[in-house]
Coordinates of C-alpha atoms and ligand atoms in Angstrom, one line a residue:
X1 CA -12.1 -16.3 -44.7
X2 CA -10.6 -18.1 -41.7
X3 CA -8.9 -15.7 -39.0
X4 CA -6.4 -17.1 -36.9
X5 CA -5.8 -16.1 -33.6
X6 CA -2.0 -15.0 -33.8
X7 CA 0.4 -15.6 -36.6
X8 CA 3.7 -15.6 -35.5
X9 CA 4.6 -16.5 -39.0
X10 CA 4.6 -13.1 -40.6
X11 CA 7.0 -11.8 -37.3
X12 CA 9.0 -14.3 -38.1
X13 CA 9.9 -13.4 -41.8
X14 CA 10.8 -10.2 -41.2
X15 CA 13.3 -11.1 -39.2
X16 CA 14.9 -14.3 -40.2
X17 CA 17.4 -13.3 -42.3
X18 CA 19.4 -11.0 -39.8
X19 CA 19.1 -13.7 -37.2
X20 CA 20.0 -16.5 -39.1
X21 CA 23.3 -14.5 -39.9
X22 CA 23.6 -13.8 -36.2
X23 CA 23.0 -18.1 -35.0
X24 CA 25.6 -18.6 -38.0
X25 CA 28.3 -16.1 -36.2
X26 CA 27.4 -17.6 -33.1
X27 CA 28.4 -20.9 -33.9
X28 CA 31.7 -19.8 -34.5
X29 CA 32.3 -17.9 -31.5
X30 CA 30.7 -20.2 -29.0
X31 CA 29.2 -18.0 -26.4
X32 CA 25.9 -19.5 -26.3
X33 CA 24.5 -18.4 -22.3
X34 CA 25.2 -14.5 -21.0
X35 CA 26.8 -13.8 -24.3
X36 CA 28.3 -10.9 -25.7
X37 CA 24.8 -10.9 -27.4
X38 CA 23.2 -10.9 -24.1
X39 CA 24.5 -7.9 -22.9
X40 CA 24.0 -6.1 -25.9
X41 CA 20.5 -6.8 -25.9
X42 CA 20.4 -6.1 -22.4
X43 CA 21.5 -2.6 -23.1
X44 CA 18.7 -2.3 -25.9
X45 CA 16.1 -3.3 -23.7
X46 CA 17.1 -0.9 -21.3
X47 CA 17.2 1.9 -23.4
X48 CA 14.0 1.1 -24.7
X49 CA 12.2 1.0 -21.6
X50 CA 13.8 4.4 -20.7
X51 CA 15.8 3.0 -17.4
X52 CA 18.9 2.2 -16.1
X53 CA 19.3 -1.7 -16.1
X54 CA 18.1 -4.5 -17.9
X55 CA 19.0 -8.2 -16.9
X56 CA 18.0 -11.1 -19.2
X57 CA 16.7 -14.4 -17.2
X58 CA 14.7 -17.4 -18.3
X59 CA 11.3 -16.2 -18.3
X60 CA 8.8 -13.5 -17.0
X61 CA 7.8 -16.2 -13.9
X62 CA 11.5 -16.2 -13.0
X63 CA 12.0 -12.4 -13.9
X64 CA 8.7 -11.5 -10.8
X65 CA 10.6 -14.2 -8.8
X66 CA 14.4 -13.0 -8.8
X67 CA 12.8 -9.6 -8.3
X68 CA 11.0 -11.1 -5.1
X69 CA 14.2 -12.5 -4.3
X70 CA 16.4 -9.4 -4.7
X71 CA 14.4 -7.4 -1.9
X72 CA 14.5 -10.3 0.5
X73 CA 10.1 -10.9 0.1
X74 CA 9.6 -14.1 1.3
X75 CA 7.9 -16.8 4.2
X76 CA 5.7 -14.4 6.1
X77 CA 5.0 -11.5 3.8
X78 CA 2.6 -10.3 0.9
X79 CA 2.3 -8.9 -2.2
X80 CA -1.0 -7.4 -3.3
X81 CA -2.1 -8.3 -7.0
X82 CA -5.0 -8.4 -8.8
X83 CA -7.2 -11.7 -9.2
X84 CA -8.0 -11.0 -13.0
X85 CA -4.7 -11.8 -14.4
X86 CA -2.5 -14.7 -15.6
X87 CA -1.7 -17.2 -12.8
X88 CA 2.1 -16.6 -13.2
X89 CA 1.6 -13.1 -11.2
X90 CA 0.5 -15.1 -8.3
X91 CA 2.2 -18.2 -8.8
X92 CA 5.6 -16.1 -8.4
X93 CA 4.9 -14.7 -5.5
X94 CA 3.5 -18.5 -4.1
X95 CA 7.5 -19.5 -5.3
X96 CA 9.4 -17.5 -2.8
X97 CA 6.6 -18.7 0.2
X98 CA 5.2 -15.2 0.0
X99 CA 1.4 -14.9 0.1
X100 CA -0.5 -13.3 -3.1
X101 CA -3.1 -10.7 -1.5
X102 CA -5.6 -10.3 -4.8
X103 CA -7.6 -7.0 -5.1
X104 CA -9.9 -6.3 -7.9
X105 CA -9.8 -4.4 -11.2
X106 CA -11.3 -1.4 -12.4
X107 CA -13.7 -3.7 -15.3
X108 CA -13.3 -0.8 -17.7
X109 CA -9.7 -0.8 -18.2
X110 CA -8.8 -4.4 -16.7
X111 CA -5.8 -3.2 -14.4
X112 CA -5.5 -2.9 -10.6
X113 CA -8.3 -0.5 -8.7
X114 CA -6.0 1.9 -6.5
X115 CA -9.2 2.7 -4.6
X116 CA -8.9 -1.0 -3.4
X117 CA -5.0 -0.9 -2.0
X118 CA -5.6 0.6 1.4
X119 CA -8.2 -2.2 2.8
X120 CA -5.7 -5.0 1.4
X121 CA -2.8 -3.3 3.6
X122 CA -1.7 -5.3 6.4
X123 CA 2.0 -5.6 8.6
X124 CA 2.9 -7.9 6.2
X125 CA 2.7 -6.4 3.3
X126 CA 5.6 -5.6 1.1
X127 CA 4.8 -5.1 -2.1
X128 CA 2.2 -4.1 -4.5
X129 CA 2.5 -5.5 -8.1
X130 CA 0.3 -4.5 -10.5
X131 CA -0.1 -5.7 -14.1
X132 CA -0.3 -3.9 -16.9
X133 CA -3.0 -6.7 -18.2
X134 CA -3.1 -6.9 -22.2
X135 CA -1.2 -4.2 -22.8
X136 CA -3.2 -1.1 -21.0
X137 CA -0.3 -0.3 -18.0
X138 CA -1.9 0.3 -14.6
X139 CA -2.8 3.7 -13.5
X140 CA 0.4 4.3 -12.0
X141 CA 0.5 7.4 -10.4
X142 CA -2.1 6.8 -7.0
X143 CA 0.1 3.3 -6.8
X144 CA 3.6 5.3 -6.8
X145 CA 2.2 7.4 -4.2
X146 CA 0.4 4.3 -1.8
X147 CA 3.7 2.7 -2.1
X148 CA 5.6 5.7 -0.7
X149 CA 3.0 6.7 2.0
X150 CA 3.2 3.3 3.1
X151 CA 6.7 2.2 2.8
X152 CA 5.9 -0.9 -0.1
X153 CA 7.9 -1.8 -3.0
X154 CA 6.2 -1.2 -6.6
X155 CA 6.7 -3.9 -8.6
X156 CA 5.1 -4.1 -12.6
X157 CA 4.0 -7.0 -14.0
X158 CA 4.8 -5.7 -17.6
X159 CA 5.1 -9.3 -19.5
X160 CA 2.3 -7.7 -21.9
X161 CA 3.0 -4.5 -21.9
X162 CA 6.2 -3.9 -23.9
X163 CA 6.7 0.0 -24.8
X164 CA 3.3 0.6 -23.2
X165 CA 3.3 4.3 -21.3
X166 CA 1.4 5.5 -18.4
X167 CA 1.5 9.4 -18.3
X168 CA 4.2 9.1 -20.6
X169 CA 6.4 7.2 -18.6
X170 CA 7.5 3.7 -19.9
X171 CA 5.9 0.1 -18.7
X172 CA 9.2 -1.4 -16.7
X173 CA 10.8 2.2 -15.9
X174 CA 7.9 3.5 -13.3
X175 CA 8.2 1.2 -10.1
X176 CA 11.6 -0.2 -8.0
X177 CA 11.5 -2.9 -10.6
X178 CA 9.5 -4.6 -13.5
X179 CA 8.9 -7.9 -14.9
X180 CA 9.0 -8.7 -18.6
X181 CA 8.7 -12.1 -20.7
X182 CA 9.6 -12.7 -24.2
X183 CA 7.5 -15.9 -24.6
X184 CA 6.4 -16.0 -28.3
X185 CA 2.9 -14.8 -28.6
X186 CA 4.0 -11.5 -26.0
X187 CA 4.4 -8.4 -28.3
X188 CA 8.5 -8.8 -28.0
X189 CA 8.8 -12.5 -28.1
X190 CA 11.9 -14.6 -28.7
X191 CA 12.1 -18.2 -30.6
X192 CA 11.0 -20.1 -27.1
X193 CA 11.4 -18.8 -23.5
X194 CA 13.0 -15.6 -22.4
X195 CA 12.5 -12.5 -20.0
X196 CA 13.6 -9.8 -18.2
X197 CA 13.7 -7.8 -15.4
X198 CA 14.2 -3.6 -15.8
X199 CA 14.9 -1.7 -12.7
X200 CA 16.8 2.1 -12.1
X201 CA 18.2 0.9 -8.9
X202 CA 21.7 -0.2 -9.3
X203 CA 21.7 -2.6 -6.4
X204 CA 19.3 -4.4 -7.0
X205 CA 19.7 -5.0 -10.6
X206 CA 23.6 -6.4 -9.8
X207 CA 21.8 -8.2 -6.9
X208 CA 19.3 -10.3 -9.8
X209 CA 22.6 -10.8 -12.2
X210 CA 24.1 -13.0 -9.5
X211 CA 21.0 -14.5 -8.6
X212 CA 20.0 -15.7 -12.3
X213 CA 23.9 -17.0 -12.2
X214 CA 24.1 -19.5 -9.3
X215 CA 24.7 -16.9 -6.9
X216 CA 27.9 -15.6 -8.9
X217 CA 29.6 -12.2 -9.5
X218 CA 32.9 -14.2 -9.9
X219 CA 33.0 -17.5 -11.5
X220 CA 33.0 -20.6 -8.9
X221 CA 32.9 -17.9 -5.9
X222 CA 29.2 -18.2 -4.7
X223 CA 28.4 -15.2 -2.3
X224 CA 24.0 -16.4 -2.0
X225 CA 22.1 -19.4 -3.0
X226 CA 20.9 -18.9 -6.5
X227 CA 19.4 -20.4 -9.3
X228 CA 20.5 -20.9 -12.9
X229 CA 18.2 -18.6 -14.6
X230 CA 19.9 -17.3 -18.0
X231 CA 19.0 -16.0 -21.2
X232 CA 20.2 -18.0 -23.9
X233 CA 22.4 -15.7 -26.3
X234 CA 20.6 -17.4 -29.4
X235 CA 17.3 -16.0 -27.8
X236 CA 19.0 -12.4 -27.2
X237 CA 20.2 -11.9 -31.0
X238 CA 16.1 -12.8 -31.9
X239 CA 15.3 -10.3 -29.0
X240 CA 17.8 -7.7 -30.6
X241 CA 16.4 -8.0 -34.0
X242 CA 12.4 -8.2 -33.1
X243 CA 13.5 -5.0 -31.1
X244 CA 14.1 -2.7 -33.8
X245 CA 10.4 -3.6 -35.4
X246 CA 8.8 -3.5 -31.9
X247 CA 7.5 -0.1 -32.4
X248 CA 6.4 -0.3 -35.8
X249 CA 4.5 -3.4 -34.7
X250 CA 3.1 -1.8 -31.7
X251 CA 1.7 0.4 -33.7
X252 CA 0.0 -2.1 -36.0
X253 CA -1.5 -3.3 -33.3
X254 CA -2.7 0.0 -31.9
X255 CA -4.1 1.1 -35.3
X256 CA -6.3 -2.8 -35.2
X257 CA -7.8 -2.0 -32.1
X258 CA -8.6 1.5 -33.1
X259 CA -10.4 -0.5 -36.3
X260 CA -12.4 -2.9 -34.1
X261 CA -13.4 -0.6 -32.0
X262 CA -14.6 1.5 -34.8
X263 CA -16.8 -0.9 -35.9
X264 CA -17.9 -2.5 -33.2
X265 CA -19.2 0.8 -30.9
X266 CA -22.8 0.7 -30.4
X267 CA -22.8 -3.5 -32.1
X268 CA -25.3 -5.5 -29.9
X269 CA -24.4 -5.2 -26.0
X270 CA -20.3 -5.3 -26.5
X271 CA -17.9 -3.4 -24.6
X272 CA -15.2 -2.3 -26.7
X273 CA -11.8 -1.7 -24.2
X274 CA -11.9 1.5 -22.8
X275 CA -8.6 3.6 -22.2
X276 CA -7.6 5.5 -19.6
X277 CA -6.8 9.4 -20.1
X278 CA -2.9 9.2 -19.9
X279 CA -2.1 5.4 -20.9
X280 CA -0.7 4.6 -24.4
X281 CA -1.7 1.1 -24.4
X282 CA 0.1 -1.8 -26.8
X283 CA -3.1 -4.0 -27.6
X284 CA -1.3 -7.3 -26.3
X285 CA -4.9 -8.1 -26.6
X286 CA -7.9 -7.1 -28.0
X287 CA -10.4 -7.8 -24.8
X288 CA -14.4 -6.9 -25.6
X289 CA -17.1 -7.8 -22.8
X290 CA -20.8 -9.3 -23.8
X291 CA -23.0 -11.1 -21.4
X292 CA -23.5 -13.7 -25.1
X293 CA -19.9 -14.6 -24.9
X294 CA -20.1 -18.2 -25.1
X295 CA -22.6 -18.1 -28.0
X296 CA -20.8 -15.3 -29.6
X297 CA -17.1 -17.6 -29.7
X298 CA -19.3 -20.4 -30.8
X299 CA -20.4 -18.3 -33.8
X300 CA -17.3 -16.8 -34.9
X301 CA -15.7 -20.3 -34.7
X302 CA -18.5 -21.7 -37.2
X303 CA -17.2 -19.3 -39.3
X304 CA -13.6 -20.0 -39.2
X305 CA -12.8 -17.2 -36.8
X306 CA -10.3 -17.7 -33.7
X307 CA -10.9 -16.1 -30.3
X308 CA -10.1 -16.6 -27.2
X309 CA -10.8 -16.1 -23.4
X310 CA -8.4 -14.7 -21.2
X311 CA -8.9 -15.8 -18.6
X312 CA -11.9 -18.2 -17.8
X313 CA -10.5 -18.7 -14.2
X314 CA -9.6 -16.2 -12.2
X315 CA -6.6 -16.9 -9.6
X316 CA -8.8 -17.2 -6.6
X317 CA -10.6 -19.9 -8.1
X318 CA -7.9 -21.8 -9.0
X319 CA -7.8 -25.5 -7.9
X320 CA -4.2 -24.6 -7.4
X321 CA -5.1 -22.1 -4.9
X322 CA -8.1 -24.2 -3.1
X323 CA -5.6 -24.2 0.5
X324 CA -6.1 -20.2 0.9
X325 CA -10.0 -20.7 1.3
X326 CA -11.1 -18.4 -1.5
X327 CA -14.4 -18.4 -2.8
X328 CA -17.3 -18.0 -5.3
X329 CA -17.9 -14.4 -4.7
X330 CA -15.1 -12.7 -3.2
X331 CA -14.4 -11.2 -6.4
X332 CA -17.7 -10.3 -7.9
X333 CA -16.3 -7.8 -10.3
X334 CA -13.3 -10.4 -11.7
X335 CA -16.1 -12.6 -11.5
X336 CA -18.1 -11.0 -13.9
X337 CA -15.2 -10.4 -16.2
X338 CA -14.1 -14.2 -16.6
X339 CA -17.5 -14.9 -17.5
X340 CA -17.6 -11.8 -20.4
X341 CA -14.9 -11.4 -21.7
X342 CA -13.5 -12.3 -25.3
X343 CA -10.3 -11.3 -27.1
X344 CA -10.1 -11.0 -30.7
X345 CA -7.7 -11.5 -33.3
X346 CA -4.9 -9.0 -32.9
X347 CA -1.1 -9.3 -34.1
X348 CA 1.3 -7.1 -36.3
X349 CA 0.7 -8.0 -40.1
X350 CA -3.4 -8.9 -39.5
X351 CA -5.2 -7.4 -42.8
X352 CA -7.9 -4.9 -42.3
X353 CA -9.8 -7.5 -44.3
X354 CA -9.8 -9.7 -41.9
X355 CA -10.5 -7.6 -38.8
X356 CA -13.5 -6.4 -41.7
X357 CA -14.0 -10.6 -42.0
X358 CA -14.6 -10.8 -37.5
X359 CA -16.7 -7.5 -37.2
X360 CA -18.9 -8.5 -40.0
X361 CA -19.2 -11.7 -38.5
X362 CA -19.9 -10.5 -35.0
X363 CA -22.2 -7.5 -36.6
X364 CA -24.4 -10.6 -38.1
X365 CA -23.9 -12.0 -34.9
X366 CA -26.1 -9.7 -33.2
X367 CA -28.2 -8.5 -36.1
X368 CA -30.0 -12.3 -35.8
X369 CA -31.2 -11.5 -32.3
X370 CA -32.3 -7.5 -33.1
X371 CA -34.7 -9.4 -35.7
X372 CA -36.4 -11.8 -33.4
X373 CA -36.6 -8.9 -31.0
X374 CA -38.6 -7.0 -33.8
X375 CA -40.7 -9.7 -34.5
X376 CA -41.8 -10.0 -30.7
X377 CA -42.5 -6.5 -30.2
X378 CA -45.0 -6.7 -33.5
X379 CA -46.7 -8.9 -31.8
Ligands
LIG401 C1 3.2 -14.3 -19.8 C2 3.0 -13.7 -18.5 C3 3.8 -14.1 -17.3 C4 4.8 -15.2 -17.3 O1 5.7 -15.1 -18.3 P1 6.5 -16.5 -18.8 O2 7.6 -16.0 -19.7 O3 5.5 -17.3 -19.5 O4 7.0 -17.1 -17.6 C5 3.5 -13.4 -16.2 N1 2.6 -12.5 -16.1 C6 1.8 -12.1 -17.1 C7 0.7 -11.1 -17.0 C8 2.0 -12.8 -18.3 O5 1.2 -12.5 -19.4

């Protein structure tokens, strides 16, 4: 049986109906950017992350880099992050000439180390943005309370962490503000690019509505410099409907990983994901750790299986970044990690069948080397 990755497909169905009847309505009434269906969904979101303010914008990059906008971080200051996430994180922060400062991660649950914040600290810093990395949200509480002590902003990087919860608090309601994207593959994804930013401070949120609208609180009246960066109100009606089977499909996704991880405790030398006492995670992805990693992909792709690594480079090894002198070895932990790490198949609508079809495959896998180690020790 072949596994695929993701299969958006099956998303898709349940939900084409309604929106198709939606585009259809649309097309009649013409409001195709910050639509009346934008501010619906907008309210939606909001309530569903348990905070004030939602704002649609173009993507989760631009969501991080209004946010950056809206409390004036830019040439000169820093933002701590972590090294093992996806390049966006940084690359935001790069986009308003603020420096990324990367820290590492705690390698058992993937997100941001607390223990690491206060040697990162310098004048310049002004934010600390962790990410709540495939679906587990950060251990919030120790960050909430650095951040205060020390005057910061506490920005999330939520873009896979829709209706995750960290001591019961929402992902996007916990910091000053929090950035989510709806690209297709992310647990609430629209039919191409979308995103959002949530926030309970009322300021700032009107502050990122005229931003993501040339600047604009009243049409051709331009009070800042901003940008044009809009959700579409074709991609809000898809949010608005994939919205009401979010949970439902968190769940699914929850109730896979609880499968693998059955099944795969104790199975050669992998590391099932480990979480924290507190988080509710939202399996974005399903992340294991074996120092056989690149044989182990090879295998399962033999077989038809689809996995994938993320992510084999971490930021400070980026070519991008080769100007801010990082090295080999500044991160040993994140190191490690890129080199271990393997996600398996995860999405709403995968069969136990074929999550049985990847952990016998990984089982047998393993079971190949045990007997060669037998054979040895006969000897
Ligand atoms: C997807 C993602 C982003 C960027 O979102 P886009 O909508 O692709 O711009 C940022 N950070 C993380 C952790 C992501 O996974």
């Amino acid at each position: 049986m072949n596994v695929p990755f993701l299969d958006l497909r099956i998303q898709t169905a349940e939900v084409e109906a309604e929106v198709m009847a939606g585009v259809q309505d649309l097309l009649k009434r013409g409001d195709f950017v910050l639509g009346d269906g934008v501010a619906r969904f907008e309210a939606e979101f909001a309530a569903f992350c348990e905070c004030d303010h939602s704002i649609g914008v173009a993507s989760g990059f631009d969501a991080l880099k209004l946010i950056f906008r809206a409390m004036d971080i830019g040439p000169g200051d820093e933002v701590i992050t972590t090294s093992h996430t996806f390049i966006a994180t940084a690359l935001a922060i790069s986009s308003v000439g603020a420096s990324p400062v990367l820290i590492e991660v705690d390698p058992d649950t993937y997100t941001m180390d607390p223990s690491k914040i206060e040697a990162a600290l310098t004048e310049r810093t002004k934010a600390i943005l962790p990410v709540h990395l495939y679906g587990q949200p950060a251990e919030m509480v120790p960050l909430l309370e650095l951040a205060k002590k020390h005057g910061l902003k506490l920005i999330e990087d939520a873009c896979q962490a829709h209706g995750a919860r960290s001591d019961g608090r929402r992902a996007g309601s916990i910091g000053d503000a929090a950035a989510f994207s709806f690209y297709p593959g992310k647990n609430l994804g629209a039919f191409g690019d979308g995103g959002a930013v949530t926030t309970n401070d009322a300021t700032l949120a009107e502050r990122i509505r005229t931003l993501r609208n040339y600047g604009s609180a009243q049409k051709y009246f331009h009070d800042e410099l901003g940008e044009n960066s809009r959700l579409d109100t074709i991609q809000a009606l898809v949010l608005s409907e994939k919205l009401k089977k979010l949970e439902g499909w968190n769940i699914e996704r929850r109730a896979a990983a609880e499968q693998y991880t059955k099944q795969l405790c104790g199975v050669g030398d992998i590391k099932t994901p480990t979480t924290r006492k507190g988080a509710e995670p939202v399996f974005h992805l399903y992340v294991i750790q074996t120092k056989r990693r690149d044989e182990l992909q090879e295998h399962l792709k033999a077989q038809g299986i689809d996995s994938l690594i993320h992510y084999p480079v971490p930021v400070h090894l980026q070519k991008a970044y080769s100007s801010k002198g990082w090295k080999k070895g500044d991160f040993p932990q994140t190191e490690q990690l890129a080199g271990n790490i393997l996600s398996l198949p995860v999405f709403p609508g995968i069969t136990d069948a074929q999550i049985e079809t990847v952990c016998e495959s990984i089982r047998q896998f393993y079971e190949k080397n045990v007997e060669t180690g037998q054979a040895q020790l006969n000897f």
